[in-house]
Amino acid sequence: EGERRLCKMLSRWWSTGLGIPENDAIFWRTSNSGGRATTRAKKGLRTFGSYGDVAAVDPIGQPLLDLLTIEIKTGYSHSTLHDLFDAPSNAAVQTYEDWIWKAEQDTIKSKSMSWMIVHRRNRRIHLVTSPAFLFQTMNFSRYPVIVPLKERRMELCVMPLWEWLQTFKPPLLVNAATTWRKSRPR
């Protein structure tokens, strides 16, 4: 249910941000939350528009997904970024770390520029986590959180979803997607 509600909200934000009539049907959850793409990838097949948890069901939304593979996580009340800092060194891979790894893998498969995880614990606000370079690429100054992952350290930016939506306006993202498409390796 959380994915559907968030997709409708993203659709309304995207359409009104582009100055077109409000539309709640631009983005929708991917088939089986990306499971179809995962299953096909095991056979060496690509599945356009099926990576992550959000798909553009209207072509007007594709620029956002050219930039970002979006993962949506709701619930998981006991999983936070803190787990990446204070877990014992011999602990299993933490939930948040697993989400980051999956987001990175889906970004590579989808050939998008980057990824973001939208996470909401029960009775809390939505937070967005994404690599710091995304903010740097768009000339936004944010102080990254440097998190220790099992194999490496990574600079992330974390902010409330409402602030992310106010910071990254759809026209800016469309322009960034156009630039990214022109420069990315084929």
Short mmCIF file of N, CA and C in Angstrom, two decimals:
data_model
loop_
_atom_site.label_atom_id
_atom_site.label_comp_id
_atom_site.label_asym_id
_atom_site.label_seq_id
_atom_site.Cartn_x
_atom_site.Cartn_y
_atom_site.Cartn_z
N GLU A 1 0.82 -1.20 0.00
CA GLU A 1 0.00 0.00 0.00
C GLU A 1 0.86 1.26 0.00
N GLY A 2 1.97 1.25 0.73
CA GLY A 2 2.85 2.41 0.80
C GLY A 2 3.43 2.78 -0.55
N GLU A 3 3.78 1.78 -1.37
CA GLU A 3 4.33 2.05 -2.69
C GLU A 3 3.31 2.75 -3.57
N ARG A 4 2.08 2.27 -3.55
CA ARG A 4 1.03 2.87 -4.39
C ARG A 4 0.77 4.32 -4.00
N ARG A 5 0.65 4.56 -2.71
CA ARG A 5 0.39 5.92 -2.22
C ARG A 5 1.54 6.85 -2.60
N LEU A 6 2.77 6.38 -2.44
CA LEU A 6 3.92 7.20 -2.78
C LEU A 6 4.00 7.45 -4.28
N CYS A 7 3.68 6.46 -5.09
CA CYS A 7 3.69 6.64 -6.55
C CYS A 7 2.67 7.70 -6.98
N LYS A 8 1.52 7.69 -6.36
CA LYS A 8 0.50 8.72 -6.67
C LYS A 8 1.01 10.10 -6.26
N MET A 9 1.62 10.19 -5.10
CA MET A 9 2.14 11.46 -4.64
C MET A 9 3.25 11.97 -5.56
N LEU A 10 4.17 11.07 -5.96
CA LEU A 10 5.23 11.45 -6.90
C LEU A 10 4.64 11.90 -8.23
N SER A 11 3.60 11.23 -8.68
CA SER A 11 2.95 11.59 -9.95
C SER A 11 2.36 13.00 -9.88
N ARG A 12 1.69 13.31 -8.79
CA ARG A 12 1.11 14.65 -8.63
C ARG A 12 2.21 15.72 -8.55
N TRP A 13 3.27 15.44 -7.80
CA TRP A 13 4.39 16.37 -7.69
C TRP A 13 5.03 16.60 -9.06
N TRP A 14 5.24 15.53 -9.81
CA TRP A 14 5.89 15.62 -11.12
C TRP A 14 5.02 16.43 -12.09
N SER A 15 3.75 16.11 -12.18
CA SER A 15 2.88 16.79 -13.15
C SER A 15 2.72 18.26 -12.81
N THR A 16 2.42 18.60 -11.57
CA THR A 16 2.25 20.01 -11.23
C THR A 16 3.57 20.76 -11.32
N GLY A 17 4.68 20.09 -11.01
CA GLY A 17 6.00 20.72 -11.13
C GLY A 17 6.37 21.03 -12.56
N LEU A 18 5.83 20.26 -13.50
CA LEU A 18 6.07 20.52 -14.92
C LEU A 18 5.04 21.49 -15.51
N GLY A 19 4.09 21.93 -14.66
CA GLY A 19 3.11 22.90 -15.12
C GLY A 19 2.00 22.31 -15.97
N ILE A 20 1.76 21.02 -15.81
CA ILE A 20 0.65 20.39 -16.54
C ILE A 20 -0.43 20.04 -15.52
N PRO A 21 -1.64 19.73 -15.97
CA PRO A 21 -2.69 19.40 -15.00
C PRO A 21 -2.26 18.25 -14.09
N GLU A 22 -2.69 18.34 -12.84
CA GLU A 22 -2.33 17.32 -11.86
C GLU A 22 -2.76 15.94 -12.35
N ASN A 23 -1.82 14.99 -12.25
CA ASN A 23 -2.04 13.63 -12.73
C ASN A 23 -1.45 12.68 -11.69
N ASP A 24 -2.24 11.78 -11.17
CA ASP A 24 -1.71 10.84 -10.17
C ASP A 24 -1.34 9.49 -10.78
N ALA A 25 -1.25 9.42 -12.11
CA ALA A 25 -0.99 8.14 -12.78
C ALA A 25 0.22 8.21 -13.71
N ILE A 26 1.29 8.87 -13.28
CA ILE A 26 2.51 8.91 -14.08
C ILE A 26 3.46 7.80 -13.64
N PHE A 27 3.52 7.57 -12.34
CA PHE A 27 4.38 6.53 -11.78
C PHE A 27 3.52 5.48 -11.09
N TRP A 28 3.99 4.24 -11.13
CA TRP A 28 3.31 3.15 -10.43
C TRP A 28 4.36 2.15 -10.01
N ARG A 29 3.99 1.27 -9.12
CA ARG A 29 4.95 0.28 -8.64
C ARG A 29 5.31 -0.69 -9.77
N THR A 30 6.55 -1.11 -9.79
CA THR A 30 6.98 -2.06 -10.81
C THR A 30 6.34 -3.42 -10.57
N SER A 31 6.32 -4.21 -11.61
CA SER A 31 5.75 -5.55 -11.52
C SER A 31 6.50 -6.35 -10.45
N ASN A 32 5.76 -6.80 -9.46
CA ASN A 32 6.33 -7.61 -8.38
C ASN A 32 7.48 -6.89 -7.68
N SER A 33 7.36 -5.56 -7.55
CA SER A 33 8.40 -4.73 -6.91
C SER A 33 9.79 -5.01 -7.46
N GLY A 34 9.89 -5.07 -8.77
CA GLY A 34 11.18 -5.30 -9.42
C GLY A 34 11.52 -6.76 -9.58
N GLY A 35 10.69 -7.65 -9.06
CA GLY A 35 10.97 -9.09 -9.12
C GLY A 35 11.00 -9.63 -10.55
N ARG A 36 10.18 -9.07 -11.42
CA ARG A 36 10.17 -9.53 -12.81
C ARG A 36 11.52 -9.26 -13.47
N ALA A 37 12.07 -8.07 -13.24
CA ALA A 37 13.38 -7.74 -13.81
C ALA A 37 14.46 -8.64 -13.23
N THR A 38 14.38 -8.92 -11.94
CA THR A 38 15.36 -9.79 -11.28
C THR A 38 15.32 -11.20 -11.86
N THR A 39 14.12 -11.72 -12.04
CA THR A 39 13.96 -13.06 -12.61
C THR A 39 14.50 -13.13 -14.03
N ARG A 40 14.18 -12.12 -14.83
CA ARG A 40 14.66 -12.10 -16.23
C ARG A 40 16.18 -11.90 -16.30
N ALA A 41 16.73 -11.13 -15.36
CA ALA A 41 18.18 -10.88 -15.35
C ALA A 41 18.95 -12.18 -15.13
N LYS A 42 18.38 -13.11 -14.38
CA LYS A 42 19.03 -14.40 -14.15
C LYS A 42 19.20 -15.18 -15.45
N LYS A 43 18.37 -14.84 -16.45
CA LYS A 43 18.46 -15.47 -17.76
C LYS A 43 19.24 -14.60 -18.74
N GLY A 44 19.84 -13.50 -18.22
CA GLY A 44 20.61 -12.60 -19.07
C GLY A 44 19.75 -11.62 -19.86
N LEU A 45 18.50 -11.45 -19.46
CA LEU A 45 17.59 -10.57 -20.20
C LEU A 45 17.37 -9.27 -19.45
N ARG A 46 17.28 -8.17 -20.20
CA ARG A 46 16.95 -6.86 -19.60
C ARG A 46 15.45 -6.65 -19.68
N THR A 47 14.92 -5.86 -18.75
CA THR A 47 13.49 -5.57 -18.72
C THR A 47 13.32 -4.08 -18.50
N PHE A 48 13.11 -3.35 -19.57
CA PHE A 48 13.01 -1.90 -19.50
C PHE A 48 11.93 -1.45 -18.52
N GLY A 49 12.28 -0.47 -17.71
CA GLY A 49 11.31 0.15 -16.81
C GLY A 49 10.85 -0.70 -15.65
N SER A 50 11.57 -1.76 -15.33
CA SER A 50 11.11 -2.67 -14.29
C SER A 50 12.09 -2.83 -13.13
N TYR A 51 13.01 -1.90 -12.99
CA TYR A 51 13.99 -2.00 -11.91
C TYR A 51 13.57 -1.10 -10.76
N GLY A 52 13.94 -1.48 -9.56
CA GLY A 52 13.52 -0.71 -8.40
C GLY A 52 12.05 -0.94 -8.12
N ASP A 53 11.45 -0.01 -7.40
CA ASP A 53 10.05 -0.15 -7.00
C ASP A 53 9.10 0.77 -7.76
N VAL A 54 9.64 1.69 -8.56
CA VAL A 54 8.80 2.67 -9.25
C VAL A 54 9.05 2.60 -10.75
N ALA A 55 7.96 2.57 -11.51
CA ALA A 55 8.02 2.58 -12.98
C ALA A 55 7.27 3.79 -13.50
N ALA A 56 7.68 4.28 -14.66
CA ALA A 56 6.95 5.36 -15.33
C ALA A 56 5.92 4.70 -16.24
N VAL A 57 4.65 4.83 -15.90
CA VAL A 57 3.59 4.26 -16.73
C VAL A 57 3.08 5.30 -17.72
N ASP A 58 3.60 6.51 -17.63
CA ASP A 58 3.35 7.58 -18.60
C ASP A 58 4.74 8.07 -19.02
N PRO A 59 5.01 8.16 -20.33
CA PRO A 59 6.36 8.54 -20.78
C PRO A 59 6.86 9.87 -20.23
N ILE A 60 5.97 10.73 -19.81
CA ILE A 60 6.40 12.02 -19.26
C ILE A 60 7.22 11.84 -17.99
N GLY A 61 7.09 10.71 -17.32
CA GLY A 61 7.83 10.46 -16.09
C GLY A 61 9.18 9.80 -16.29
N GLN A 62 9.49 9.38 -17.51
CA GLN A 62 10.74 8.64 -17.75
C GLN A 62 12.00 9.41 -17.37
N PRO A 63 12.06 10.75 -17.55
CA PRO A 63 13.30 11.44 -17.15
C PRO A 63 13.68 11.21 -15.68
N LEU A 64 12.70 11.15 -14.80
CA LEU A 64 13.02 10.90 -13.39
C LEU A 64 13.69 9.54 -13.22
N LEU A 65 13.20 8.54 -13.94
CA LEU A 65 13.76 7.19 -13.81
C LEU A 65 15.04 7.01 -14.62
N ASP A 66 15.29 7.89 -15.58
CA ASP A 66 16.60 7.90 -16.23
C ASP A 66 17.66 8.34 -15.22
N LEU A 67 17.26 9.22 -14.33
CA LEU A 67 18.18 9.70 -13.30
C LEU A 67 18.27 8.77 -12.11
N LEU A 68 17.12 8.26 -11.65
CA LEU A 68 17.08 7.56 -10.37
C LEU A 68 16.35 6.23 -10.44
N THR A 69 16.96 5.22 -9.91
CA THR A 69 16.24 3.99 -9.60
C THR A 69 15.72 4.20 -8.18
N ILE A 70 14.42 4.06 -8.00
CA ILE A 70 13.81 4.39 -6.72
C ILE A 70 13.36 3.12 -6.00
N GLU A 71 13.85 2.97 -4.78
CA GLU A 71 13.44 1.89 -3.89
C GLU A 71 12.56 2.49 -2.81
N ILE A 72 11.45 1.84 -2.48
CA ILE A 72 10.54 2.30 -1.44
C ILE A 72 10.48 1.24 -0.35
N LYS A 73 10.75 1.67 0.86
CA LYS A 73 10.73 0.76 2.00
C LYS A 73 9.85 1.36 3.09
N THR A 74 8.78 0.68 3.44
CA THR A 74 7.92 1.14 4.52
C THR A 74 7.84 0.06 5.59
N GLY A 75 7.60 0.51 6.80
CA GLY A 75 7.65 -0.42 7.91
C GLY A 75 9.08 -0.49 8.41
N TYR A 76 9.61 -1.66 8.56
CA TYR A 76 11.00 -1.85 8.99
C TYR A 76 11.35 -0.90 10.14
N SER A 77 10.51 -0.84 11.14
CA SER A 77 10.69 0.13 12.22
C SER A 77 12.00 -0.03 12.97
N HIS A 78 12.63 -1.17 12.87
CA HIS A 78 13.87 -1.37 13.61
C HIS A 78 15.10 -1.20 12.73
N SER A 79 14.93 -0.77 11.47
CA SER A 79 16.06 -0.58 10.57
C SER A 79 16.30 0.91 10.35
N THR A 80 17.51 1.35 10.68
CA THR A 80 17.87 2.75 10.50
C THR A 80 19.31 2.84 10.02
N LEU A 81 19.70 4.03 9.63
CA LEU A 81 21.10 4.26 9.26
C LEU A 81 22.04 4.02 10.44
N HIS A 82 21.53 4.17 11.64
CA HIS A 82 22.37 3.93 12.82
C HIS A 82 22.98 2.53 12.80
N ASP A 83 22.25 1.59 12.23
CA ASP A 83 22.74 0.22 12.18
C ASP A 83 24.07 0.12 11.42
N LEU A 84 24.30 1.03 10.49
CA LEU A 84 25.54 1.00 9.73
C LEU A 84 26.72 1.49 10.55
N PHE A 85 26.45 2.26 11.58
CA PHE A 85 27.51 2.82 12.41
C PHE A 85 27.81 2.00 13.65
N ASP A 86 26.77 1.46 14.26
CA ASP A 86 27.01 0.84 15.56
C ASP A 86 26.86 -0.68 15.59
N ALA A 87 26.72 -1.30 14.43
CA ALA A 87 26.66 -2.76 14.39
C ALA A 87 28.06 -3.31 14.65
N PRO A 88 28.16 -4.39 15.40
CA PRO A 88 29.48 -5.01 15.61
C PRO A 88 30.11 -5.41 14.27
N SER A 89 31.40 -5.39 14.21
CA SER A 89 32.09 -5.69 12.94
C SER A 89 31.79 -7.09 12.42
N ASN A 90 31.45 -8.01 13.30
CA ASN A 90 31.16 -9.38 12.86
C ASN A 90 29.66 -9.61 12.65
N ALA A 91 28.84 -8.54 12.69
CA ALA A 91 27.38 -8.68 12.50
C ALA A 91 27.07 -8.99 11.05
N ALA A 92 25.93 -9.57 10.85
CA ALA A 92 25.45 -9.85 9.49
C ALA A 92 25.23 -8.52 8.76
N VAL A 93 25.09 -8.61 7.44
CA VAL A 93 24.78 -7.41 6.64
C VAL A 93 23.50 -6.80 7.20
N GLN A 94 23.54 -5.51 7.45
CA GLN A 94 22.40 -4.81 8.02
C GLN A 94 21.34 -4.54 6.94
N THR A 95 20.11 -4.41 7.33
CA THR A 95 19.00 -4.21 6.39
C THR A 95 19.25 -3.01 5.49
N TYR A 96 19.62 -1.88 6.07
CA TYR A 96 19.84 -0.67 5.28
C TYR A 96 20.97 -0.87 4.28
N GLU A 97 22.01 -1.59 4.69
CA GLU A 97 23.13 -1.88 3.79
C GLU A 97 22.67 -2.76 2.63
N ASP A 98 21.80 -3.71 2.91
CA ASP A 98 21.25 -4.57 1.87
C ASP A 98 20.42 -3.74 0.88
N TRP A 99 19.65 -2.78 1.38
CA TRP A 99 18.87 -1.90 0.50
C TRP A 99 19.79 -1.11 -0.42
N ILE A 100 20.88 -0.59 0.14
CA ILE A 100 21.83 0.19 -0.67
C ILE A 100 22.43 -0.69 -1.75
N TRP A 101 22.84 -1.88 -1.39
CA TRP A 101 23.44 -2.80 -2.37
C TRP A 101 22.44 -3.09 -3.49
N LYS A 102 21.18 -3.37 -3.14
CA LYS A 102 20.15 -3.65 -4.16
C LYS A 102 19.91 -2.43 -5.03
N ALA A 103 19.85 -1.26 -4.43
CA ALA A 103 19.64 -0.03 -5.21
C ALA A 103 20.80 0.18 -6.19
N GLU A 104 22.02 -0.07 -5.73
CA GLU A 104 23.17 0.07 -6.63
C GLU A 104 23.09 -0.93 -7.79
N GLN A 105 22.75 -2.17 -7.49
CA GLN A 105 22.66 -3.19 -8.54
C GLN A 105 21.57 -2.86 -9.55
N ASP A 106 20.40 -2.41 -9.06
CA ASP A 106 19.30 -2.05 -9.96
C ASP A 106 19.64 -0.82 -10.80
N THR A 107 20.43 0.09 -10.23
CA THR A 107 20.86 1.27 -10.98
C THR A 107 21.74 0.85 -12.15
N ILE A 108 22.64 -0.06 -11.92
CA ILE A 108 23.49 -0.55 -13.00
C ILE A 108 22.66 -1.23 -14.07
N LYS A 109 21.74 -2.09 -13.67
CA LYS A 109 20.91 -2.82 -14.63
C LYS A 109 19.98 -1.88 -15.41
N SER A 110 19.44 -0.89 -14.74
CA SER A 110 18.51 0.02 -15.41
C SER A 110 19.22 1.09 -16.22
N LYS A 111 20.53 1.24 -15.98
CA LYS A 111 21.34 2.26 -16.63
C LYS A 111 20.90 3.67 -16.26
N SER A 112 20.37 3.82 -15.06
CA SER A 112 20.06 5.17 -14.59
C SER A 112 21.31 5.79 -13.98
N MET A 113 21.25 7.09 -13.71
CA MET A 113 22.42 7.79 -13.21
C MET A 113 22.72 7.42 -11.76
N SER A 114 21.70 7.28 -10.94
CA SER A 114 21.91 7.05 -9.53
C SER A 114 20.68 6.36 -8.93
N TRP A 115 20.57 6.41 -7.62
CA TRP A 115 19.46 5.76 -6.93
C TRP A 115 19.03 6.59 -5.73
N MET A 116 17.83 6.29 -5.26
CA MET A 116 17.39 6.83 -3.99
C MET A 116 16.50 5.82 -3.31
N ILE A 117 16.61 5.80 -2.00
CA ILE A 117 15.77 4.94 -1.18
C ILE A 117 14.84 5.86 -0.41
N VAL A 118 13.54 5.61 -0.52
CA VAL A 118 12.56 6.33 0.27
C VAL A 118 12.11 5.37 1.37
N HIS A 119 12.39 5.75 2.61
CA HIS A 119 12.16 4.85 3.74
C HIS A 119 11.28 5.56 4.77
N ARG A 120 10.28 4.85 5.23
CA ARG A 120 9.44 5.39 6.30
C ARG A 120 9.21 4.31 7.34
N ARG A 121 9.65 4.60 8.55
CA ARG A 121 9.33 3.70 9.66
C ARG A 121 7.89 3.97 10.08
N ASN A 122 7.29 3.04 10.77
CA ASN A 122 5.90 3.20 11.22
C ASN A 122 5.76 4.49 12.03
N ARG A 123 4.73 5.25 11.70
CA ARG A 123 4.38 6.48 12.40
C ARG A 123 5.49 7.53 12.36
N ARG A 124 6.29 7.53 11.31
CA ARG A 124 7.37 8.51 11.13
C ARG A 124 7.24 9.12 9.73
N ILE A 125 8.05 10.12 9.45
CA ILE A 125 8.01 10.74 8.12
C ILE A 125 8.89 9.95 7.14
N HIS A 126 8.64 10.16 5.85
CA HIS A 126 9.48 9.55 4.82
C HIS A 126 10.83 10.25 4.79
N LEU A 127 11.89 9.46 4.68
CA LEU A 127 13.24 9.99 4.49
C LEU A 127 13.75 9.52 3.14
N VAL A 128 14.60 10.33 2.53
CA VAL A 128 15.25 9.96 1.27
C VAL A 128 16.73 9.80 1.56
N THR A 129 17.28 8.71 1.09
CA THR A 129 18.72 8.47 1.17
C THR A 129 19.22 8.29 -0.25
N SER A 130 20.29 9.01 -0.59
CA SER A 130 20.87 8.87 -1.93
C SER A 130 22.36 9.19 -1.85
N PRO A 131 23.13 8.79 -2.85
CA PRO A 131 24.55 9.09 -2.84
C PRO A 131 24.78 10.60 -2.85
N ALA A 132 25.79 11.05 -2.14
CA ALA A 132 26.09 12.49 -2.06
C ALA A 132 26.40 13.08 -3.43
N PHE A 133 26.99 12.29 -4.32
CA PHE A 133 27.36 12.86 -5.62
C PHE A 133 26.15 13.37 -6.39
N LEU A 134 24.97 12.82 -6.13
CA LEU A 134 23.77 13.31 -6.80
C LEU A 134 23.53 14.78 -6.46
N PHE A 135 23.71 15.13 -5.19
CA PHE A 135 23.56 16.52 -4.77
C PHE A 135 24.66 17.38 -5.38
N GLN A 136 25.88 16.85 -5.39
CA GLN A 136 27.01 17.59 -5.93
C GLN A 136 26.84 17.82 -7.43
N THR A 137 26.34 16.81 -8.15
CA THR A 137 26.11 16.93 -9.59
C THR A 137 25.15 18.06 -9.90
N MET A 138 24.17 18.25 -9.05
CA MET A 138 23.14 19.27 -9.28
C MET A 138 23.45 20.57 -8.55
N ASN A 139 24.70 20.70 -8.06
CA ASN A 139 25.16 21.92 -7.40
C ASN A 139 24.35 22.30 -6.16
N PHE A 140 23.92 21.31 -5.41
CA PHE A 140 23.27 21.57 -4.13
C PHE A 140 24.26 21.21 -3.05
N SER A 141 24.42 22.11 -2.11
CA SER A 141 25.34 21.81 -1.03
C SER A 141 24.57 21.13 0.10
N ARG A 142 24.95 19.93 0.38
CA ARG A 142 24.41 19.16 1.51
C ARG A 142 25.60 18.53 2.17
N TYR A 143 25.53 18.40 3.45
CA TYR A 143 26.61 17.73 4.15
C TYR A 143 26.36 16.22 4.10
N PRO A 144 27.26 15.50 3.46
CA PRO A 144 27.04 14.05 3.38
C PRO A 144 27.29 13.37 4.72
N VAL A 145 26.61 12.27 4.87
CA VAL A 145 26.86 11.36 5.99
C VAL A 145 27.77 10.28 5.43
N ILE A 146 28.89 10.07 6.03
CA ILE A 146 29.81 9.04 5.53
C ILE A 146 29.54 7.78 6.33
N VAL A 147 29.03 6.77 5.64
CA VAL A 147 28.64 5.54 6.32
C VAL A 147 29.64 4.43 6.03
N PRO A 148 29.93 3.63 7.04
CA PRO A 148 30.81 2.49 6.84
C PRO A 148 29.99 1.28 6.41
N LEU A 149 30.20 0.83 5.21
CA LEU A 149 29.57 -0.40 4.74
C LEU A 149 30.58 -1.52 4.93
N LYS A 150 30.16 -2.75 4.76
CA LYS A 150 31.06 -3.89 5.01
C LYS A 150 32.35 -3.81 4.19
N GLU A 151 32.21 -3.41 2.93
CA GLU A 151 33.36 -3.45 2.03
C GLU A 151 34.00 -2.09 1.80
N ARG A 152 33.29 -1.00 2.12
CA ARG A 152 33.81 0.32 1.80
C ARG A 152 33.04 1.38 2.60
N ARG A 153 33.48 2.61 2.43
CA ARG A 153 32.77 3.74 3.01
C ARG A 153 32.05 4.45 1.87
N MET A 154 30.91 5.06 2.17
CA MET A 154 30.12 5.71 1.13
C MET A 154 29.57 7.03 1.67
N GLU A 155 29.59 8.05 0.83
CA GLU A 155 29.00 9.32 1.20
C GLU A 155 27.54 9.32 0.77
N LEU A 156 26.66 9.52 1.74
CA LEU A 156 25.22 9.55 1.48
C LEU A 156 24.66 10.88 1.97
N CYS A 157 23.57 11.29 1.39
CA CYS A 157 22.79 12.41 1.92
C CYS A 157 21.43 11.85 2.32
N VAL A 158 20.97 12.28 3.47
CA VAL A 158 19.68 11.84 3.99
C VAL A 158 18.88 13.09 4.33
N MET A 159 17.64 13.11 3.88
CA MET A 159 16.79 14.26 4.17
C MET A 159 15.33 13.84 4.14
N PRO A 160 14.46 14.63 4.74
CA PRO A 160 13.03 14.31 4.66
C PRO A 160 12.55 14.37 3.20
N LEU A 161 11.63 13.50 2.86
CA LEU A 161 11.10 13.48 1.50
C LEU A 161 10.52 14.82 1.10
N TRP A 162 9.76 15.47 2.00
CA TRP A 162 9.16 16.76 1.65
C TRP A 162 10.23 17.77 1.25
N GLU A 163 11.39 17.73 1.91
CA GLU A 163 12.47 18.66 1.57
C GLU A 163 13.10 18.29 0.23
N TRP A 164 13.23 16.99 -0.02
CA TRP A 164 13.78 16.53 -1.31
C TRP A 164 12.88 17.02 -2.45
N LEU A 165 11.57 16.89 -2.27
CA LEU A 165 10.63 17.30 -3.32
C LEU A 165 10.67 18.81 -3.55
N GLN A 166 10.95 19.59 -2.53
CA GLN A 166 11.07 21.03 -2.69
C GLN A 166 12.41 21.42 -3.30
N THR A 167 13.44 20.63 -3.05
CA THR A 167 14.78 20.94 -3.53
C THR A 167 14.95 20.56 -5.00
N PHE A 168 14.53 19.35 -5.35
CA PHE A 168 14.71 18.85 -6.71
C PHE A 168 13.41 19.06 -7.49
N LYS A 169 13.32 20.17 -8.18
CA LYS A 169 12.13 20.49 -8.97
C LYS A 169 12.14 19.68 -10.27
N PRO A 170 10.96 19.25 -10.73
CA PRO A 170 10.90 18.46 -11.96
C PRO A 170 11.63 19.07 -13.17
N PRO A 171 11.50 20.38 -13.47
CA PRO A 171 12.25 20.90 -14.63
C PRO A 171 13.76 20.71 -14.49
N LEU A 172 14.28 20.89 -13.28
CA LEU A 172 15.70 20.67 -13.04
C LEU A 172 16.07 19.21 -13.33
N LEU A 173 15.22 18.29 -12.90
CA LEU A 173 15.49 16.87 -13.11
C LEU A 173 15.37 16.48 -14.58
N VAL A 174 14.43 17.08 -15.29
CA VAL A 174 14.30 16.83 -16.74
C VAL A 174 15.58 17.29 -17.44
N ASN A 175 16.07 18.48 -17.09
CA ASN A 175 17.31 18.98 -17.70
C ASN A 175 18.49 18.08 -17.36
N ALA A 176 18.57 17.65 -16.12
CA ALA A 176 19.66 16.76 -15.71
C ALA A 176 19.57 15.42 -16.46
N ALA A 177 18.35 14.91 -16.65
CA ALA A 177 18.17 13.65 -17.38
C ALA A 177 18.60 13.80 -18.83
N THR A 178 18.28 14.92 -19.44
CA THR A 178 18.67 15.17 -20.83
C THR A 178 20.19 15.18 -20.94
N THR A 179 20.85 15.88 -20.02
CA THR A 179 22.32 15.94 -20.02
C THR A 179 22.90 14.54 -19.78
N TRP A 180 22.32 13.81 -18.84
CA TRP A 180 22.80 12.47 -18.52
C TRP A 180 22.66 11.54 -19.74
N ARG A 181 21.53 11.56 -20.40
CA ARG A 181 21.32 10.69 -21.57
C ARG A 181 22.33 10.97 -22.65
N LYS A 182 22.69 12.23 -22.84
CA LYS A 182 23.67 12.61 -23.88
C LYS A 182 25.07 12.14 -23.53
N SER A 183 25.38 12.09 -22.24
CA SER A 183 26.75 11.79 -21.82
C SER A 183 27.01 10.35 -21.42
N ARG A 184 25.95 9.60 -21.15
CA ARG A 184 26.17 8.25 -20.60
C ARG A 184 26.67 7.28 -21.66
N PRO A 185 27.45 6.32 -21.22
CA PRO A 185 27.92 5.28 -22.16
C PRO A 185 26.74 4.41 -22.59
N ARG A 186 26.76 3.98 -23.79
CA ARG A 186 25.67 3.16 -24.34
C ARG A 186 25.87 1.71 -24.03
#
